[in-house]
Coordinates of N, CA, C and O in Angstrom, one line a residue:
X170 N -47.7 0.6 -4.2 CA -48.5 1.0 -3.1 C -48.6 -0.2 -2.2 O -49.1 -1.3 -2.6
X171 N -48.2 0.0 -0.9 CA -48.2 -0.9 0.1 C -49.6 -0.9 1.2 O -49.7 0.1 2.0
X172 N -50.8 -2.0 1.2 CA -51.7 -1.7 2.3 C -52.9 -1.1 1.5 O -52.8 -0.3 0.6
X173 N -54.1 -1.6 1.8 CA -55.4 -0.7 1.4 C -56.6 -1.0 2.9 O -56.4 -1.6 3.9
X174 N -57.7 -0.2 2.4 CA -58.5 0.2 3.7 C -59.1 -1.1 3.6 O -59.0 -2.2 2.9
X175 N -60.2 -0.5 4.8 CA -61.4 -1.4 5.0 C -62.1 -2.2 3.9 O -62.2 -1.5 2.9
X176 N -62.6 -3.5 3.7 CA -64.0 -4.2 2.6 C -65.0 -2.7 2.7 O -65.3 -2.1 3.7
X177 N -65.5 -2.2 1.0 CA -66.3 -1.2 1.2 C -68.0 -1.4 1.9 O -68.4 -2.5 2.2
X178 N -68.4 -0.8 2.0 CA -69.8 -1.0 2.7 C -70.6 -0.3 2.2 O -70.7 0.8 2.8
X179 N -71.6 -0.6 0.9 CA -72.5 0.0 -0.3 C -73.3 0.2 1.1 O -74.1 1.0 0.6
X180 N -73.6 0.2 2.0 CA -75.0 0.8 3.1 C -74.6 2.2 3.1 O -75.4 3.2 3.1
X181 N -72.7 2.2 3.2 CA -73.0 4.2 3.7 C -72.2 4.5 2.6 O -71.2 5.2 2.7
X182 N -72.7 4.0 1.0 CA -72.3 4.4 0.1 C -70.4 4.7 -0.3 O -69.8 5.6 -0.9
X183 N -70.1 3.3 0.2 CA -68.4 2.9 0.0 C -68.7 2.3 -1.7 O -69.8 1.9 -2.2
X184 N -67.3 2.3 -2.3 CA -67.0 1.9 -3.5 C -66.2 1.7 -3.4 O -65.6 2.4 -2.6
X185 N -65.4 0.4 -4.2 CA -64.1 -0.2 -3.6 C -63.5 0.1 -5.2 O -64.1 -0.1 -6.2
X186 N -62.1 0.7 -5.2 CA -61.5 1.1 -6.1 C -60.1 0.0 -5.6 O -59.5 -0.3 -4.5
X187 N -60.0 -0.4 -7.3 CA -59.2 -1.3 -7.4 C -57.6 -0.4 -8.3 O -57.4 0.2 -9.4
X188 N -56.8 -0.8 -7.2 CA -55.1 -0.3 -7.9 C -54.1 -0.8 -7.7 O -53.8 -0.8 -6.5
X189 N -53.3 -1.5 -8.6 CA -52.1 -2.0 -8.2 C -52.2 -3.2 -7.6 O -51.5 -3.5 -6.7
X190 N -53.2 -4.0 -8.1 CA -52.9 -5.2 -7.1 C -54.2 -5.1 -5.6 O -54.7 -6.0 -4.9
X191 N -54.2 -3.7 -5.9 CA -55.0 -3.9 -4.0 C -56.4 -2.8 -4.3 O -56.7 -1.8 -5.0
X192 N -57.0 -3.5 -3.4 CA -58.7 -2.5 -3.4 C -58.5 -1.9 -1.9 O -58.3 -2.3 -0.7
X193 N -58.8 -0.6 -2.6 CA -59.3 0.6 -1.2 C -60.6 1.0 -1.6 O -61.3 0.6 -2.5
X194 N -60.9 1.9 -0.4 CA -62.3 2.0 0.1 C -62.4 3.5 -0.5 O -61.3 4.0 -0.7
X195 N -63.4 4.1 -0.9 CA -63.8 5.1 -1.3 C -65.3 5.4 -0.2 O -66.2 4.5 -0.4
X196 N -65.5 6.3 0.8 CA -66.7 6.8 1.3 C -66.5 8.7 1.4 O -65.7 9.4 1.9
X197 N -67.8 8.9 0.5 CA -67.9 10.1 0.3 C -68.6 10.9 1.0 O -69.4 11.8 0.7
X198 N -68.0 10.3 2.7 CA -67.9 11.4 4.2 C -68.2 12.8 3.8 O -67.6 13.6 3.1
X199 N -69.3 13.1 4.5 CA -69.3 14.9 4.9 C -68.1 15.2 4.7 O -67.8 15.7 3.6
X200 N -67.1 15.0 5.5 CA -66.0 15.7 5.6 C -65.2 15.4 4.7 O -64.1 16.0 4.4
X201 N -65.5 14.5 4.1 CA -64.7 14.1 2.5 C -65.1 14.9 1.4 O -64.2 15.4 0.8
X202 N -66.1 15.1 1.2 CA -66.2 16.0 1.1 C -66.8 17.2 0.5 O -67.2 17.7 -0.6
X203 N -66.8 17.7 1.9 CA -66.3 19.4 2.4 C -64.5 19.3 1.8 O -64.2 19.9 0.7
X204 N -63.7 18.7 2.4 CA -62.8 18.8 1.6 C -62.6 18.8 0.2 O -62.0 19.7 -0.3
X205 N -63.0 17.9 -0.4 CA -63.0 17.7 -2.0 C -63.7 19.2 -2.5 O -63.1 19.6 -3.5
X206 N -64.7 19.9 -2.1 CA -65.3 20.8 -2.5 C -64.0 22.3 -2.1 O -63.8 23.4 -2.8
X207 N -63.5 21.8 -0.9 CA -62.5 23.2 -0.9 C -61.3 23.2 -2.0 O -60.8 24.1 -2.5
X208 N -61.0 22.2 -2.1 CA -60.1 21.8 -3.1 C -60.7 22.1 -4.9 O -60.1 22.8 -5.8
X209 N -61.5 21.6 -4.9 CA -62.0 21.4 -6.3 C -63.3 22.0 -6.9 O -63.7 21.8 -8.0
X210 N -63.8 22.8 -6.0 CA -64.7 24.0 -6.3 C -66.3 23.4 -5.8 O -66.0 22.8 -4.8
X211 N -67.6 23.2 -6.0 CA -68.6 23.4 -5.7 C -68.7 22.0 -6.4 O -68.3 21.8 -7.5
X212 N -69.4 21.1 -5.5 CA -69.7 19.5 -6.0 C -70.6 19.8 -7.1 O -70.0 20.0 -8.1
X213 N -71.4 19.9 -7.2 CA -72.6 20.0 -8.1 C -71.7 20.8 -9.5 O -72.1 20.3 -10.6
X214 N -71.0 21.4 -9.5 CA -70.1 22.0 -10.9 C -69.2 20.8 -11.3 O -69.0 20.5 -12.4
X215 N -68.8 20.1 -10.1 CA -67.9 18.9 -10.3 C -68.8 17.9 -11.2 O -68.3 17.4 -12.2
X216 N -70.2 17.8 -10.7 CA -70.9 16.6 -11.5 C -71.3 17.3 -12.7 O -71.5 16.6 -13.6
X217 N -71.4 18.3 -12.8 CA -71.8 18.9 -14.3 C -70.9 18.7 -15.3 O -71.1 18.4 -16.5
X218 N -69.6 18.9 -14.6 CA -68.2 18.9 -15.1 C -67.9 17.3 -16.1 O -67.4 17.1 -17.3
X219 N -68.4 16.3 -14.8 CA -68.2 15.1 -15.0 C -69.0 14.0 -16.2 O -68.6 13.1 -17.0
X220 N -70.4 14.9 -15.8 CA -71.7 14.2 -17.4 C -71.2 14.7 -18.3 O -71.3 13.9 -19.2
X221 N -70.5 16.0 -18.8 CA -70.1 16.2 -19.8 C -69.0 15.9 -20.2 O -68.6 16.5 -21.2
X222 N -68.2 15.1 -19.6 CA -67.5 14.4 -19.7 C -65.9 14.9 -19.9 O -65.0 14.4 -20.5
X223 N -65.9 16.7 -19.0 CA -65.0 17.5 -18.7 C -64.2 17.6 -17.3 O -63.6 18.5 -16.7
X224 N -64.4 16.3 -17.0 CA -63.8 16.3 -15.3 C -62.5 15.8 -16.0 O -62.5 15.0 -16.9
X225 N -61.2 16.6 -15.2 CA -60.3 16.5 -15.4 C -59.5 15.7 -14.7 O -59.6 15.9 -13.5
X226 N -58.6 14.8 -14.9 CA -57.5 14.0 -14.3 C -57.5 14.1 -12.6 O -57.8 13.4 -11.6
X227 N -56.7 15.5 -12.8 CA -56.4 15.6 -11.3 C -57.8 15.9 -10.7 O -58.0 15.8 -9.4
X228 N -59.1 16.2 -11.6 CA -60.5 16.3 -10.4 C -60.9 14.9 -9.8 O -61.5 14.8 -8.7
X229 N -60.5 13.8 -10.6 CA -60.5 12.9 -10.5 C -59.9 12.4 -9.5 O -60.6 11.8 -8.7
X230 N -58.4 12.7 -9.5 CA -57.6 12.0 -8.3 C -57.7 13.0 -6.7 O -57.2 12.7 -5.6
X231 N -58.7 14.4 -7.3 CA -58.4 14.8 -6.2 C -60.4 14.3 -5.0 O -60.8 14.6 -3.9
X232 N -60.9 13.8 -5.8 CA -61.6 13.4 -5.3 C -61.4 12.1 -4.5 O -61.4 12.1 -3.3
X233 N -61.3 11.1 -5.2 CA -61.0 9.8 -4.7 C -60.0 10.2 -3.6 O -60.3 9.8 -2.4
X234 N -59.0 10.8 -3.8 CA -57.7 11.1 -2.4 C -58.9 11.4 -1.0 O -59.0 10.9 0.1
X235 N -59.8 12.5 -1.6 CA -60.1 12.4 -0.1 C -61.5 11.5 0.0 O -62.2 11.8 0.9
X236 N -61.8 10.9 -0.4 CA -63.0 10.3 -0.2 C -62.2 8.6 0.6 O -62.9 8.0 1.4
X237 N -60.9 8.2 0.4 CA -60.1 7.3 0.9 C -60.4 7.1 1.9 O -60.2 8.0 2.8
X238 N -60.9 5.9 2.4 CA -60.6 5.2 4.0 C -59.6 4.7 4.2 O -59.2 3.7 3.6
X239 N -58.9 5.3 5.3 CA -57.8 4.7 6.3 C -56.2 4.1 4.6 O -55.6 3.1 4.2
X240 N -56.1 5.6 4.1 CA -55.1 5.4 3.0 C -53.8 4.6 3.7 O -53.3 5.1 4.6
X241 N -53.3 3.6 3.3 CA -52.1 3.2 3.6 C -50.8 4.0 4.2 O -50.2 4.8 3.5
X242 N -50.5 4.0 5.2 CA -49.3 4.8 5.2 C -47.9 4.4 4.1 O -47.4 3.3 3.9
X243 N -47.5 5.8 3.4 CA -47.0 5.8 2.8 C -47.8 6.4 1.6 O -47.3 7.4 1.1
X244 N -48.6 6.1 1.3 CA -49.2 6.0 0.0 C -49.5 8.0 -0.2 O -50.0 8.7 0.7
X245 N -49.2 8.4 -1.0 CA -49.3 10.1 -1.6 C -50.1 10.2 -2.7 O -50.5 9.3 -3.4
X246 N -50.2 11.1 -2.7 CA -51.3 11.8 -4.1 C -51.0 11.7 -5.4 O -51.9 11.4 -6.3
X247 N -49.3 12.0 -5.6 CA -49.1 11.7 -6.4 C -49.2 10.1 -7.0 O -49.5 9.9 -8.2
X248 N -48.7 8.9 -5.9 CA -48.1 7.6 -6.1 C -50.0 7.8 -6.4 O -50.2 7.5 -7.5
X249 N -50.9 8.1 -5.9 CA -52.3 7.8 -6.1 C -52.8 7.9 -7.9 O -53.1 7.0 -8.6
X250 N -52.7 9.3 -8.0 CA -52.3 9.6 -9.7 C -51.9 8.7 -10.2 O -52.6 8.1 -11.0
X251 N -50.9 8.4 -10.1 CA -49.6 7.5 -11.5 C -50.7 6.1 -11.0 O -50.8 5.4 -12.0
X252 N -51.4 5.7 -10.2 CA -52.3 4.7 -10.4 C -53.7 4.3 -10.9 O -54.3 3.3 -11.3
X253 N -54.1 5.8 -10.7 CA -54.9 6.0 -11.5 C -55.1 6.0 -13.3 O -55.8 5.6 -14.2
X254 N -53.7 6.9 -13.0 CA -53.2 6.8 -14.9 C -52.7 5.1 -15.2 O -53.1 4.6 -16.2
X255 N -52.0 4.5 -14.6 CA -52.0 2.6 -15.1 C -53.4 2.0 -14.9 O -53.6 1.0 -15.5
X256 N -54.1 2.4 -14.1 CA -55.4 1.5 -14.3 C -56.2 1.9 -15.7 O -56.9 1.1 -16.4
X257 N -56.0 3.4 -15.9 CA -57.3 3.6 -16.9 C -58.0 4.1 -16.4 O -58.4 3.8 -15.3
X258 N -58.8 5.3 -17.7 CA -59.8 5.8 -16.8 C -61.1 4.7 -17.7 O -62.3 4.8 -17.2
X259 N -61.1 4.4 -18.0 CA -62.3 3.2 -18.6 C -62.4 2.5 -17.0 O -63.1 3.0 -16.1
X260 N -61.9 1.8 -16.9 CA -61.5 0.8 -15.3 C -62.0 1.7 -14.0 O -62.5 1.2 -13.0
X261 N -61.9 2.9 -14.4 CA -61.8 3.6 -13.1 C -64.0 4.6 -13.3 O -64.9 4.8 -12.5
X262 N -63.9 4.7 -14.5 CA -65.3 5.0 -14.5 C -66.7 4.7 -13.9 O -67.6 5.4 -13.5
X263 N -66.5 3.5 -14.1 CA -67.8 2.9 -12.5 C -67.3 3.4 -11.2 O -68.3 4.0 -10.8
X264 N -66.6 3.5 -10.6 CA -66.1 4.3 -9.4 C -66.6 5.6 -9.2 O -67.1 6.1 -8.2
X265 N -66.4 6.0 -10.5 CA -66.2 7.7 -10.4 C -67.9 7.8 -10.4 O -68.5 8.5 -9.7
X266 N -68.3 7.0 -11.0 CA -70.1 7.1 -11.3 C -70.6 6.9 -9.9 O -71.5 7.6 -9.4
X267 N -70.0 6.1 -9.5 CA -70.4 5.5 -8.1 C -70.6 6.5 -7.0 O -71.5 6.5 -6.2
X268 N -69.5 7.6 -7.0 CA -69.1 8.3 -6.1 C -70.0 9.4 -6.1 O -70.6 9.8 -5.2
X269 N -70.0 9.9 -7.6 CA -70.9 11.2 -8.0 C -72.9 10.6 -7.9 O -74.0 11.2 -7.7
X270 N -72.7 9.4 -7.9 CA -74.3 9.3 -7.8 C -74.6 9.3 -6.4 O -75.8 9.5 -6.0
X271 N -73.5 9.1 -5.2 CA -74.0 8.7 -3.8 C -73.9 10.5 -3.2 O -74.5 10.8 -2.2
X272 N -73.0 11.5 -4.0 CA -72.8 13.5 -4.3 C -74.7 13.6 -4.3 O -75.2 14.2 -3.4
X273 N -75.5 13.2 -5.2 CA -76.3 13.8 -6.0 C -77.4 13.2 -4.6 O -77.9 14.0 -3.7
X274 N -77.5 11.6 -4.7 CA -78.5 11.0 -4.2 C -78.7 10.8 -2.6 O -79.7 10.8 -1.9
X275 N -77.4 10.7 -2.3 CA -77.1 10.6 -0.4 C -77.7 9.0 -0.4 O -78.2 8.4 -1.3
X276 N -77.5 8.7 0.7 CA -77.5 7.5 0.8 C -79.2 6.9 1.5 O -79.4 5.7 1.7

């Protein structure tokens, strides 16, 4: 993966997810989502999904995809996945907490 976004900014609830060498920006935009929600069903089922520790792979990658600032050109969903799977989801767990607590609490 070539390029990552913006330094995150914990004020509007950014989380900087580290892959490959490079940190991108994670902000969990209205419109990020609204998207993630048409994609992957009703947030609030997502976090229930998630404390029980039943969030699945791709809920995973399909969240972070759209929660992305300014994704690298080039970079796909898939190449996103296969980075997600070499980081680990141990590595990637503070993230995912990060993202679902700023879903629940708003900023």
């Amino acid at each position: 993966m070539s390029g990552a976004g913006q330094a995150p900014n914990g004020a509007r609830g950014e989380a900087a997810l580290e892959l490959g060498g490079e940190t991108f920006t994670l902000r969990p935009s209205f419109a990020a989502l609204v998207a993630a929600e048409s994609e992957l069903g009703p947030l609030f089922a997502l976090v229930e999904r998630a404390a029980e520790g039943r969030l699945s792979l791709s809920e995973m990658a399909g969240l972070f995809w759209h929660c992305l600032v300014d994704p690298p050109g080039g970079l796909t969903r898939e190449a996103l996945g296969e980075a997600i799977v070499a980081a680990g989801l141990a590595k990637l767990s503070p993230v995912l907490r990060g993202i679902l607590r700023q879903i629940l609490a708003g900023r």
